[in-house]
Amino acid sequence: MQKQRLLLFLILTLVLGAIAIITQLPPRLGLDLKGGSQLTIQALPNEENEVIDAFSLNSLKTVLEKRVNNLGAAEPVIQTVGEDKILVQLPGVNDPTEAERVLGGTAKLEFREQKRDTDAQLQVELQIRSQTELQLELLRQSPTTAEQQAEIARLTESLQNSNQALLELFASVDLTGASLIDARPQPLPNGNNWEVAIVFDSEGGDKFAQLTKEIAGTGRTLGIFLDDVLLSAPRVGPEYAATGISGGRAVISGNFNLDSANDLAVQIKGGALPFPVEVVENRTVGATLGQDSIRRSIYAGLAGLIGVLIFMVAYYRLPGLIADVSLIVYTLLTLASFSLVNVTLTLPGIAGFILSIGMAVDANVLIFERTREELRKGKTLYKSVESGFYRAFSSILDSNVTTLIACFALFWLGSGLVKGFALTLAIGVLVSMFTAVTCSRTLLLFVVLGMPKVRQNPKLFCPNLTVSPKS
Amino acid sequence: MKISVIKYQKLWWAISAMAIALSLAAMFLSWQQINAPLRPGLDFIGGTRLQLELNCELENNCPQPIELATVREILTSQELADSSVQRVDNFGISIRSKNINVEQRSRLISALEESIGTFDPQKTQIDTVGPTIGKELFRSGTLALIVSFLGIIAYVSIRFQLDYAIFAIIALFHDVFITAGVFAILGLVIGLEVDSLFLVALLTIIGFSVNDTVVIYDRIREIAKDQPELDIREVVDLGVNQTLGRSINTTITTLLPLVTIYIFGGETLKYFALALIIGFICGSYSSIFIASTLLAWWRNSRSNQLAVE
C-alpha cells in the first residue's frame, strides 16, 4: 500500500509537470499547420564540377541565409539536407513566388570600384546598415507578435534601402564571380590573425590588377558585392599604385580571426559557385488554410478520444474507468514529451498521435482481458489483477517492439513528413507502455487494496462472472 | 462466443485468396492503363498542385461559382492542357499539372486572376515536387518498408521461432496487398493518387498487423507450454478464442479515432485514415484467420516430428 501511495504521488507530480510544460512550452507547429513556405533547393552539378563538396554546399547555405534575410521572414530555418540540398523554411511568408525567385537564382558576386568623393557617405551608410542588421537580429530571435512582424517587415525594407544606397556608391568594372577560382581563409605568419586569400583566372587577374591600380592609395575602396549586397570594402595600399595587384592573387586582411575569415571566404566562394541551383520542391500553405487544418485535427482527436473513453467504460466498467484516467494521463505526458523533445507537429504527426491513442488502449485491453480470465479461474481480485499484469506484459512488450521497429525504419529512412509521423508514434508507444505498467497498475491496485467494497465485488471487473476452474 | 478457426480454415483461405486475386487484377488493370500498379501522386512522380480560393471578402469578387470551362481554357492557353482541374466548394479550384517553374506559375495565376477574380493568398496552397525528389521520396519510402520487414522478421524469429515469423510476414503481406489493391481500385474508379502518406500508412499497417499476430502467437506459445498433450490445432483454436475479445476490442478502439479522422480530418488525412482502416481490419482478420491457421497447418503437416518448444 505504501508503494502504491508513493507511485500515485509520482504520477501526480508527472501530470502536474506535464501540464506546466504544455502551458509554458506549447509544441512547435509545422508549416503545414501555421502556414508558410518550405523550399528545397538543390545544387546541380555540371561538367566542370561533377561533385558538390561540403564546403561548396556550405557556401551555398550562407548565400541562401543572406537572401532569406532580405525576405523578412520571422524565425526562418535553413539547413543542409543530404549531400546536395538545402531546406529553407519560411513561416508566415505570403508571397512564395517572391521567395522562390530570390532563393532560386544563381548567386552573383561582383567586384566594384568605389566612386570618387563618396567616403563620408560610405561610412554613414555602413553605420546605418549595421544598426538595422543588429535590430533585425534581435527581433528575429524572439517569438513574434503581429506588431513585431510588422516591425520586421519595416526593418527589412530599410535594410534593402541601405543596400541599394551602398550599391550606388560603387561603379561596375565588369569583374564578377565567374572569374574567381578560389577564396580561402589562411593564417598570417605572425600569430593569431587570419586573412582571406582570393585567386582569379588570368582574365580576371588582369581586370583585378587594373581595378586595384586605379584605387591604390586614394582611400577609395574595392567593393565586394554578393547579390548586390556589400560584403566587404577593403582598401588597397599605395604600394600598388604603379601596377595594381597583379598575378591574379590577392589577400584581404583586416581584423580577422579564423571564424570571420572563414565567413567571408565562404560568402565570396558562395558568390562564385560554379553550379546552378534549382528549387526542386516547394510546399506552401496559406495561413488560414493551416489554421483550418489544426481545428479539424483537434476535433478529430477529441472525438476519437471521447469515443475510446466511452467504449472503455461501457465494456470494462470500473477498470475501464481507470484505463480512461490513465489514457488522459497518457495524453498529457505525450504532449509534454513532444514539447521536451522539441517535436515539430505536422499534420501526419497529429495523425500519429491520434493513432497512438487507440494503440495506447491496447495495453489496457490486454491486461483487463487477462484479469477477467484469472477471475474466471476463481482467483481473488488482487491476485487476478497482479497476474493479469504479469501475464499480459510479454504480449505488450512484443507487440510494441514491432511497432517501434517500423517507427525506427521510418525515422531513419523516411523524408521530413514521414519522420514526423514516426517520431510522434514512437513517443506515443513508449509513453503508453509507461502509463500502462505504472499508471493503470497503480490505480487498479490502489482501488483494489484500498477499497474493501471493491475487493469484495469482482463483478465490477467482470460482469456476469462465472467461475470455471479450467476453460 | 466460440469459434473454430481450424474447422473452416479452407473458407478463410479462400476468402483471402479471392481478395488477393481481386487486388492483383486491379493492379494489373491499372498497369495496363497507367503503367503503374497504383496511381502515383505528386510526391513520387513530381508535378505541381495549386489550390486557390477566391477572396470573397472583396466586393464583387465572387459573383458566381467558378466555371471550370474558363479555367480549362486558360490552362490550354498556357500550354497546360493536360492538367486536371477540380472545383473545391464553389469558389476554390485545385489544379494538378506537370512540374512548372515559378515564372510559369505566376503567369498562370495572374491569367486566372484576370478572368476569375482575386485569390486569397492566405488560403493558397502550392505543392511543387521535382521529378528527382519524387524518385528519392519513393526510394527512401520503399527502403524503409524493406528494412522494417527485415527488422520484424528478425525480432519475431528471436522471440518465437522462424516459422512463426514467416507466417506473420505472410499475414502482413496479405494486409499490405489488399490495402494496395483497394487503392488500385480507387485509383481506377475515382483517380485517387497515392502519396508518401500512403507509404506511411502501409508501414503503420505492418506494425499493427504484426502486433496483432504476435499477441495471438504469444498465447499459442503459452498454451502449448502449459498443455503439451494438446494437438497443435486445438492449441491454435484455444489461443485464438482466448484472445478474441482483446482482438475485437483493440480493433474497435483503434478504428474509433481513425473513423473520426476520416470524417473530420480534412482532405489530406482522409485517405490516409482510409488506408489504415482497411489495413487494420485486414490485419485483425489475417491474424485470427490466416497466420494462426497456417501455423497449425504447417506444424501439423510435420506432425510426426512435432515438438512444441
GROMACS .gro file of N, CA and C in nm, chain A residues 40 42 85 94 96-97 100-101 280-290 296-297 299-301 303-305 307-308 311-312 315-316 347-348 351-352 354-355 357-359 361-362 365-366 369-370 373 391 394-395 397-403 405-406 409-410 412-415 417-418 421 425 470-471, chain B residues 42-43 51 53 101-103 105-106 120-130 132-133 136-137 140-141 143-144 147-148 151-152 155-156 159-160 196-197 200 203-204 207-208 210-211 214-215 218-219 221-222 226 242 245-246 249-250 252-254 256-258 260-261 264-266 268-269 272 276 280:
model
  438
   40THR      N    1   1.289   2.331  -5.100
   40THR     CA    2   1.412   2.251  -5.106
   40THR      C    3   1.489   2.299  -5.228
   42GLN      N    4   1.825   2.259  -5.460
   42GLN     CA    5   1.927   2.160  -5.491
   42GLN      C    6   2.038   2.226  -5.572
   85LYS      N    7   2.154   1.927  -5.104
   85LYS     CA    8   2.030   2.003  -5.094
   85LYS      C    9   2.027   2.092  -4.970
   94ASN      N   10   0.389   3.520  -4.722
   94ASN     CA   11   0.267   3.522  -4.801
   94ASN      C   12   0.293   3.527  -4.950
   96PRO      N   13   0.510   3.332  -5.183
   96PRO     CA   14   0.606   3.226  -5.212
   96PRO      C   15   0.676   3.250  -5.345
   97THR      N   16   0.609   3.320  -5.435
   97THR     CA   17   0.668   3.342  -5.566
   97THR      C   18   0.795   3.425  -5.554
  100GLU      N   19   1.067   3.217  -5.397
  100GLU     CA   20   1.122   3.119  -5.490
  100GLU      C   21   1.216   3.186  -5.589
  101ARG      N   22   1.177   3.305  -5.634
  101ARG     CA   23   1.260   3.378  -5.730
  101ARG      C   24   1.392   3.417  -5.666
  280VAL      N   25   1.370   2.257  -5.610
  280VAL     CA   26   1.315   2.129  -5.656
  280VAL      C   27   1.188   2.090  -5.582
  281GLU      N   28   1.160   2.162  -5.475
  281GLU     CA   29   1.038   2.130  -5.403
  281GLU      C   30   0.987   2.256  -5.337
  282ASN      N   31   0.860   2.279  -5.347
  282ASN     CA   32   0.801   2.394  -5.281
  282ASN      C   33   0.668   2.350  -5.223
  283ARG      N   34   0.658   2.363  -5.092
  283ARG     CA   35   0.529   2.332  -5.030
  283ARG      C   36   0.486   2.453  -4.951
  284THR      N   37   0.384   2.516  -4.999
  284THR     CA   38   0.337   2.638  -4.937
  284THR      C   39   0.194   2.622  -4.892
  285VAL      N   40   0.169   2.659  -4.770
  285VAL     CA   41   0.033   2.651  -4.718
  285VAL      C   42  -0.007   2.789  -4.666
  286GLY      N   43  -0.116   2.841  -4.714
  286GLY     CA   44  -0.165   2.969  -4.666
  286GLY      C   45  -0.201   2.961  -4.519
  287ALA      N   46  -0.183   3.072  -4.446
  287ALA     CA   47  -0.200   3.071  -4.300
  287ALA      C   48  -0.340   3.026  -4.258
  288THR      N   49  -0.443   3.075  -4.326
  288THR     CA   50  -0.580   3.041  -4.289
  288THR      C   51  -0.606   2.893  -4.309
  289LEU      N   52  -0.551   2.843  -4.419
  289LEU     CA   53  -0.568   2.701  -4.451
  289LEU      C   54  -0.507   2.614  -4.340
  290GLY      N   55  -0.388   2.658  -4.293
  290GLY     CA   56  -0.321   2.585  -4.187
  290GLY      C   57  -0.405   2.581  -4.060
  296ARG      N   58  -0.959   2.118  -3.753
  296ARG     CA   59  -1.015   1.988  -3.790
  296ARG      C   60  -0.945   1.874  -3.716
  297SER      N   61  -0.811   1.885  -3.707
  297SER     CA   62  -0.737   1.778  -3.641
  297SER      C   63  -0.772   1.769  -3.493
  299TYR      N   64  -1.056   1.858  -3.357
  299TYR     CA   65  -1.189   1.796  -3.350
  299TYR      C   66  -1.177   1.645  -3.362
  300ALA      N   67  -1.100   1.603  -3.463
  300ALA     CA   68  -1.085   1.460  -3.487
  300ALA      C   69  -1.023   1.391  -3.366
  301GLY      N   70  -0.919   1.455  -3.312
  301GLY     CA   71  -0.852   1.397  -3.195
  301GLY      C   72  -0.946   1.385  -3.077
  303ALA      N   73  -1.279   1.388  -3.073
  303ALA     CA   74  -1.388   1.294  -3.099
  303ALA      C   75  -1.338   1.150  -3.082
  304GLY      N   76  -1.219   1.122  -3.136
  304GLY     CA   77  -1.162   0.988  -3.123
  304GLY      C   78  -1.140   0.951  -2.978
  305LEU      N   79  -1.082   1.046  -2.905
  305LEU     CA   80  -1.051   1.022  -2.764
  305LEU      C   81  -1.179   0.995  -2.684
  307GLY      N   82  -1.465   0.888  -2.796
  307GLY     CA   83  -1.518   0.759  -2.836
  307GLY      C   84  -1.451   0.645  -2.762
  308VAL      N   85  -1.319   0.652  -2.755
  308VAL     CA   86  -1.244   0.546  -2.687
  308VAL      C   87  -1.278   0.544  -2.537
  311PHE      N   88  -1.617   0.387  -2.485
  311PHE     CA   89  -1.613   0.244  -2.510
  311PHE      C   90  -1.553   0.167  -2.391
  312MET      N   91  -1.444   0.221  -2.340
  312MET     CA   92  -1.375   0.151  -2.232
  312MET      C   93  -1.464   0.137  -2.107
  315TYR      N   94  -1.752  -0.112  -2.172
  315TYR     CA   95  -1.718  -0.253  -2.182
  315TYR      C   96  -1.650  -0.307  -2.058
  316TYR      N   97  -1.559  -0.227  -2.001
  316TYR     CA   98  -1.480  -0.282  -1.891
  316TYR      C   99  -1.522  -0.231  -1.752
  347LEU      N  100   0.079   1.775  -3.976
  347LEU     CA  101  -0.047   1.705  -3.990
  347LEU      C  102  -0.030   1.553  -3.972
  348PRO      N  103   0.064   1.491  -4.042
  348PRO     CA  104   0.085   1.347  -4.019
  348PRO      C  105   0.128   1.318  -3.876
  351ALA      N  106  -0.172   1.290  -3.681
  351ALA     CA  107  -0.233   1.161  -3.712
  351ALA      C  108  -0.165   1.050  -3.633
  352GLY      N  109  -0.032   1.057  -3.626
  352GLY     CA  110   0.042   0.957  -3.549
  352GLY      C  111   0.001   0.958  -3.404
  354ILE      N  112  -0.294   1.069  -3.276
  354ILE     CA  113  -0.431   1.020  -3.261
  354ILE      C  114  -0.432   0.866  -3.268
  355LEU      N  115  -0.351   0.816  -3.361
  355LEU     CA  116  -0.342   0.671  -3.376
  355LEU      C  117  -0.287   0.606  -3.250
  357ILE      N  118  -0.327   0.700  -2.956
  357ILE     CA  119  -0.431   0.694  -2.851
  357ILE      C  120  -0.499   0.558  -2.858
  358GLY      N  121  -0.539   0.522  -2.982
  358GLY     CA  122  -0.605   0.394  -3.000
  358GLY      C  123  -0.517   0.279  -2.955
  359MET      N  124  -0.388   0.291  -2.989
  359MET     CA  125  -0.299   0.181  -2.955
  359MET      C  126  -0.265   0.179  -2.806
  361VAL      N  127  -0.461   0.218  -2.571
  361VAL     CA  128  -0.565   0.143  -2.500
  361VAL      C  129  -0.537  -0.006  -2.507
  362ASP      N  130  -0.468  -0.047  -2.613
  362ASP     CA  131  -0.445  -0.190  -2.634
  362ASP      C  132  -0.379  -0.256  -2.513
  365VAL      N  133  -0.636  -0.307  -2.259
  365VAL     CA  134  -0.728  -0.413  -2.301
  365VAL      C  135  -0.665  -0.550  -2.273
  366LEU      N  136  -0.539  -0.564  -2.311
  366LEU     CA  137  -0.469  -0.690  -2.288
  366LEU      C  138  -0.471  -0.728  -2.140
  369GLU      N  139  -0.836  -0.812  -2.012
  369GLU     CA  140  -0.882  -0.942  -2.059
  369GLU      C  141  -0.818  -1.053  -1.977
  370ARG      N  142  -0.688  -1.034  -1.950
  370ARG     CA  143  -0.617  -1.132  -1.868
  370ARG      C  144  -0.674  -1.138  -1.727
  373GLU      N  145  -0.984  -1.333  -1.721
  373GLU     CA  146  -0.959  -1.477  -1.728
  373GLU      C  147  -0.920  -1.534  -1.593
  391ARG      N  148   0.108  -1.147  -1.677
  391ARG     CA  149   0.098  -1.233  -1.794
  391ARG      C  150   0.078  -1.154  -1.922
  394SER      N  151   0.433  -0.973  -2.158
  394SER     CA  152   0.514  -1.016  -2.272
  394SER      C  153   0.445  -0.982  -2.404
  395SER      N  154   0.312  -0.993  -2.406
  395SER     CA  155   0.238  -0.953  -2.526
  395SER      C  156   0.255  -0.804  -2.552
  397LEU      N  157   0.491  -0.606  -2.456
  397LEU     CA  158   0.629  -0.577  -2.498
  397LEU      C  159   0.649  -0.614  -2.645
  398ASP      N  160   0.615  -0.741  -2.679
  398ASP     CA  161   0.639  -0.785  -2.817
  398ASP      C  162   0.565  -0.701  -2.919
  399SER      N  163   0.438  -0.673  -2.889
  399SER     CA  164   0.361  -0.601  -2.990
  399SER      C  165   0.410  -0.458  -3.006
  400ASN      N  166   0.453  -0.396  -2.896
  400ASN     CA  167   0.503  -0.260  -2.907
  400ASN      C  168   0.640  -0.253  -2.972
  401VAL      N  169   0.722  -0.354  -2.944
  401VAL     CA  170   0.856  -0.352  -3.006
  401VAL      C  171   0.844  -0.360  -3.158
  402THR      N  172   0.751  -0.442  -3.208
  402THR     CA  173   0.737  -0.450  -3.353
  402THR      C  174   0.694  -0.315  -3.412
  403THR      N  175   0.603  -0.246  -3.341
  403THR     CA  176   0.565  -0.112  -3.389
  403THR      C  177   0.684  -0.018  -3.385
  405ILE      N  178   0.993  -0.097  -3.417
  405ILE     CA  179   1.085  -0.130  -3.528
  405ILE      C  180   1.041  -0.058  -3.655
  406ALA      N  181   0.911  -0.063  -3.682
  406ALA     CA  182   0.859   0.007  -3.800
  406ALA      C  183   0.885   0.158  -3.790
  409ALA      N  184   1.250   0.232  -3.863
  409ALA     CA  185   1.280   0.229  -4.007
  409ALA      C  186   1.230   0.356  -4.074
  410LEU      N  187   1.111   0.400  -4.038
  410LEU     CA  188   1.054   0.521  -4.096
  410LEU      C  189   1.136   0.643  -4.063
  412TRP      N  190   1.450   0.659  -3.971
  412TRP     CA  191   1.584   0.650  -4.022
  412TRP      C  192   1.588   0.680  -4.172
  413LEU      N  193   1.492   0.623  -4.245
  413LEU     CA  194   1.500   0.629  -4.391
  413LEU      C  195   1.399   0.724  -4.454
  414GLY      N  196   1.301   0.766  -4.377
  414GLY     CA  197   1.194   0.844  -4.436
  414GLY      C  198   1.234   0.989  -4.458
  415SER      N  199   1.150   1.060  -4.532
  415SER     CA  200   1.173   1.203  -4.555
  415SER      C  201   1.105   1.281  -4.442
  417LEU      N  202   0.834   1.462  -4.379
  417LEU     CA  203   0.695   1.438  -4.344
  417LEU      C  204   0.679   1.306  -4.267
  418VAL      N  205   0.744   1.205  -4.322
  418VAL     CA  206   0.735   1.070  -4.269
  418VAL      C  207   0.804   1.062  -4.132
  421PHE      N  208   0.583   1.175  -3.842
  421PHE     CA  209   0.486   1.074  -3.806
  421PHE      C  210   0.551   0.964  -3.722
  425LEU      N  211   0.461   0.880  -3.330
  425LEU     CA  212   0.407   0.747  -3.300
  425LEU      C  213   0.497   0.674  -3.200
  470LYS      N  214  -1.127  -2.461  -1.509
  470LYS     CA  215  -1.039  -2.477  -1.625
  470LYS      C  216  -1.123  -2.453  -1.749
  471SER      N  217  -1.078  -2.369  -1.837
  471SER     CA  218  -1.158  -2.342  -1.955
  471SER      C  219  -1.136  -2.450  -2.060
  513LEU      N  220   0.178   1.319  -5.685
  513LEU     CA  221   0.279   1.424  -5.694
  513LEU      C  222   0.411   1.387  -5.625
  514ASP      N  223   0.398   1.330  -5.506
  514ASP     CA  224   0.517   1.303  -5.426
  514ASP      C  225   0.615   1.211  -5.497
  522GLN      N  226  -0.371   2.506  -5.519
  522GLN     CA  227  -0.507   2.519  -5.468
  522GLN      C  228  -0.532   2.665  -5.441
  524GLU      N  229  -0.822   2.992  -5.379
  524GLU     CA  230  -0.959   3.022  -5.339
  524GLU      C  231  -0.982   3.171  -5.357
  572ASN      N  232   0.770   2.582  -6.342
  572ASN     CA  233   0.858   2.665  -6.260
  572ASN      C  234   0.786   2.790  -6.214
  573VAL      N  235   0.858   2.872  -6.140
  573VAL     CA  236   0.794   2.983  -6.073
  573VAL      C  237   0.739   3.086  -6.173
  574GLU      N  238   0.810   3.106  -6.285
  574GLU     CA  239   0.759   3.203  -6.384
  574GLU      C  240   0.626   3.154  -6.444
  576ARG      N  241   0.423   2.953  -6.319
  576ARG     CA  242   0.318   2.952  -6.217
  576ARG      C  243   0.258   3.090  -6.198
  577SER      N  244   0.346   3.192  -6.188
  577SER     CA  245   0.288   3.324  -6.163
  577SER      C  246   0.214   3.373  -6.287
  591ASP      N  247  -0.726   3.464  -5.251
  591ASP     CA  248  -0.681   3.496  -5.115
  591ASP      C  249  -0.550   3.422  -5.088
  592PRO      N  250  -0.438   3.496  -5.076
  592PRO     CA  251  -0.310   3.426  -5.054
  592PRO      C  252  -0.307   3.346  -4.924
  593GLN      N  253  -0.392   3.383  -4.828
  593GLN     CA  254  -0.396   3.311  -4.701
  593GLN      C  255  -0.455   3.170  -4.717
  594LYS      N  256  -0.523   3.151  -4.830
  594LYS     CA  257  -0.585   3.020  -4.850
  594LYS      C  258  -0.523   2.946  -4.968
  595THR      N  259  -0.410   2.996  -5.012
  595THR     CA  260  -0.343   2.933  -5.125
  595THR      C  261  -0.258   2.817  -5.077
  596GLN      N  262  -0.260   2.711  -5.155
  596GLN     CA  263  -0.167   2.602  -5.124
  596GLN      C  264  -0.092   2.567  -5.251
  597ILE      N  265   0.040   2.560  -5.239
  597ILE     CA  266   0.122   2.525  -5.355
  597ILE      C  267   0.206   2.403  -5.320
  598ASP      N  268   0.203   2.304  -5.403
  598ASP     CA  269   0.294   2.191  -5.386
  598ASP      C  270   0.364   2.168  -5.519
  599THR      N  271   0.495   2.186  -5.517
  599THR     CA  272   0.571   2.156  -5.637
  599THR      C  273   0.679   2.057  -5.599
  600VAL      N  274   0.683   1.947  -5.670
  600VAL     CA  275   0.785   1.848  -5.642
  600VAL      C  276   0.857   1.816  -5.772
  601GLY      N  277   0.987   1.833  -5.769
  601GLY     CA  278   1.066   1.799  -5.888
  601GLY      C  279   1.072   1.650  -5.907
  603THR      N  280   1.315   1.444  -5.962
  603THR     CA  281   1.420   1.368  -5.892
  603THR      C  282   1.385   1.350  -5.745
  604ILE      N  283   1.328   1.456  -5.686
  604ILE     CA  284   1.285   1.447  -5.546
  604ILE      C  285   1.181   1.337  -5.532
  607GLU      N  286   1.337   1.011  -5.519
  607GLU     CA  287   1.404   0.990  -5.391
  607GLU      C  288   1.307   0.955  -5.280
  608LEU      N  289   1.193   1.029  -5.278
  608LEU     CA  290   1.090   1.000  -5.177
  608LEU      C  291   1.043   0.857  -5.190
  611SER      N  292   1.330   0.615  -5.077
  611SER     CA  293   1.350   0.610  -4.932
  611SER      C  294   1.233   0.541  -4.864
  612GLY      N  295   1.112   0.564  -4.916
  612GLY     CA  296   0.994   0.501  -4.858
  612GLY      C  297   0.998   0.350  -4.875
  614LEU      N  298   1.258   0.167  -4.925
  614LEU     CA  299   1.368   0.114  -4.845
  614LEU      C  300   1.323   0.097  -4.699
  615ALA      N  301   1.251   0.199  -4.649
  615ALA     CA  302   1.201   0.192  -4.512
  615ALA      C  303   1.110   0.070  -4.495
  618VAL      N  304   1.333  -0.245  -4.483
  618VAL     CA  305   1.408  -0.254  -4.357
  618VAL      C  306   1.316  -0.294  -4.241
  619SER      N  307   1.195  -0.239  -4.238
  619SER     CA  308   1.108  -0.276  -4.125
  619SER      C  309   1.063  -0.422  -4.138
  622GLY      N  310   1.354  -0.619  -4.003
  622GLY     CA  311   1.362  -0.599  -3.859
  622GLY      C  312   1.258  -0.683  -3.786
  623ILE      N  313   1.136  -0.683  -3.841
  623ILE     CA  314   1.028  -0.757  -3.775
  623ILE      C  315   1.053  -0.907  -3.784
  626TYR      N  316   1.310  -0.992  -3.524
  626TYR     CA  317   1.260  -0.986  -3.388
  626TYR      C  318   1.169  -1.105  -3.355
  627VAL      N  319   1.075  -1.133  -3.446
  627VAL     CA  320   0.981  -1.243  -3.420
  627VAL      C  321   1.055  -1.377  -3.418
  630ARG      N  322   1.220  -1.392  -3.072
  630ARG     CA  323   1.126  -1.407  -2.961
  630ARG      C  324   1.044  -1.536  -2.973
  631PHE      N  325   1.015  -1.577  -3.098
  631PHE     CA  326   0.941  -1.702  -3.117
  631PHE      C  327   1.032  -1.798  -3.192
  667SER      N  328   0.322   1.005  -5.031
  667SER     CA  329   0.410   0.947  -4.929
  667SER      C  330   0.333   0.913  -4.802
  668LEU      N  331   0.220   0.979  -4.777
  668LEU     CA  332   0.139   0.939  -4.662
  668LEU      C  333   0.088   0.796  -4.676
  671VAL      N  334   0.349   0.574  -4.558
  671VAL     CA  335   0.346   0.578  -4.412
  671VAL      C  336   0.236   0.486  -4.360
  674LEU      N  337   0.336   0.126  -4.378
  674LEU     CA  338   0.431   0.091  -4.272
  674LEU      C  339   0.361   0.074  -4.138
  675THR      N  340   0.264   0.161  -4.112
  675THR     CA  341   0.190   0.151  -3.987
  675THR      C  342   0.108   0.023  -3.983
  678GLY      N  343   0.325  -0.258  -3.883
  678GLY     CA  344   0.346  -0.259  -3.738
  678GLY      C  345   0.226  -0.317  -3.665
  679PHE      N  346   0.108  -0.272  -3.704
  679PHE     CA  347  -0.014  -0.314  -3.637
  679PHE      C  348  -0.044  -0.461  -3.662
  681VAL      N  349   0.155  -0.708  -3.740
  681VAL     CA  350   0.244  -0.798  -3.667
  681VAL      C  351   0.209  -0.796  -3.519
  682ASN      N  352   0.186  -0.676  -3.469
  682ASN     CA  353   0.143  -0.654  -3.333
  682ASN      C  354   0.029  -0.750  -3.295
  685VAL      N  355   0.135  -1.119  -3.315
  685VAL     CA  356   0.223  -1.154  -3.204
  685VAL      C  357   0.143  -1.184  -3.077
  686VAL      N  358   0.038  -1.107  -3.052
  686VAL     CA  359  -0.042  -1.130  -2.932
  686VAL      C  360  -0.104  -1.270  -2.935
  689ASP      N  361   0.172  -1.531  -2.897
  689ASP     CA  362   0.216  -1.532  -2.759
  689ASP      C  363   0.128  -1.627  -2.678
  690ARG      N  364  -0.004  -1.621  -2.705
  690ARG     CA  365  -0.097  -1.706  -2.633
  690ARG      C  366  -0.082  -1.851  -2.676
  692ARG      N  367   0.183  -1.996  -2.786
  692ARG     CA  368   0.305  -2.046  -2.726
  692ARG      C  369   0.283  -2.083  -2.579
  693GLU      N  370   0.209  -1.998  -2.511
  693GLU     CA  371   0.184  -2.020  -2.368
  693GLU      C  372   0.101  -2.147  -2.346
  697ASP      N  373   0.190  -2.496  -2.146
  697ASP     CA  374   0.113  -2.541  -2.030
  697ASP      C  375   0.046  -2.677  -2.053
  713GLN      N  376  -0.916  -1.739  -2.686
  713GLN     CA  377  -0.884  -1.667  -2.562
  713GLN      C  378  -0.843  -1.523  -2.588
  716GLY      N  379  -1.157  -1.161  -2.762
  716GLY     CA  380  -1.213  -1.040  -2.702
  716GLY      C  381  -1.118  -0.924  -2.717
  717ARG      N  382  -0.992  -0.952  -2.687
  717ARG     CA  383  -0.891  -0.846  -2.698
  717ARG      C  384  -0.879  -0.799  -2.843
  720ASN      N  385  -1.178  -0.580  -2.933
  720ASN     CA  386  -1.180  -0.452  -2.862
  720ASN      C  387  -1.070  -0.358  -2.909
  721THR      N  388  -0.951  -0.415  -2.930
  721THR     CA  389  -0.842  -0.329  -2.975
  721THR      C  390  -0.869  -0.274  -3.113
  723ILE      N  391  -1.157  -0.213  -3.235
  723ILE     CA  392  -1.257  -0.106  -3.219
  723ILE      C  393  -1.192   0.022  -3.168
  724THR      N  394  -1.109   0.010  -3.062
  724THR     CA  395  -1.052   0.133  -3.006
  724THR      C  396  -0.952   0.199  -3.102
  725THR      N  397  -0.891   0.119  -3.190
  725THR     CA  398  -0.801   0.181  -3.287
  725THR      C  399  -0.879   0.242  -3.402
  727LEU      N  400  -1.184   0.364  -3.390
  727LEU     CA  401  -1.262   0.482  -3.349
  727LEU      C  402  -1.192   0.613  -3.388
  728PRO      N  403  -1.067   0.634  -3.344
  728PRO     CA  404  -1.002   0.760  -3.384
  728PRO      C  405  -0.984   0.770  -3.535
  729LEU      N  406  -0.957   0.657  -3.600
  729LEU     CA  407  -0.936   0.663  -3.745
  729LEU      C  408  -1.062   0.706  -3.817
  731THR      N  409  -1.293   0.893  -3.691
  731THR     CA  410  -1.312   1.037  -3.671
  731THR      C  411  -1.219   1.118  -3.762
  732ILE      N  412  -1.097   1.068  -3.783
  732ILE     CA  413  -1.008   1.140  -3.876
  732ILE      C  414  -1.068   1.136  -4.016
  735PHE      N  415  -1.370   1.394  -3.998
  735PHE     CA  416  -1.344   1.535  -3.971
  735PHE      C  417  -1.208   1.583  -4.020
  736GLY      N  418  -1.120   1.490  -4.052
  736GLY     CA  419  -0.978   1.525  -4.065
  736GLY      C  420  -0.938   1.606  -4.185
  737GLY      N  421  -1.025   1.635  -4.277
  737GLY     CA  422  -0.983   1.714  -4.392
  737GLY      C  423  -0.924   1.628  -4.502
  739THR      N  424  -0.641   1.599  -4.675
  739THR     CA  425  -0.510   1.533  -4.674
  739THR      C  426  -0.514   1.403  -4.596
  740LEU      N  427  -0.579   1.408  -4.480
  740LEU     CA  428  -0.571   1.293  -4.391
  740LEU      C  429  -0.679   1.188  -4.418
  743PHE      N  430  -0.553   0.880  -4.592
  743PHE     CA  431  -0.456   0.819  -4.501
  743PHE      C  432  -0.533   0.734  -4.399
  747LEU      N  433  -0.551   0.315  -4.342
  747LEU     CA  434  -0.529   0.249  -4.213
  747LEU      C  435  -0.651   0.167  -4.172
  751PHE      N  436  -0.602  -0.215  -4.106
  751PHE     CA  437  -0.619  -0.267  -3.970
  751PHE      C  438  -0.726  -0.375  -3.964
   0.00000   0.00000   0.00000
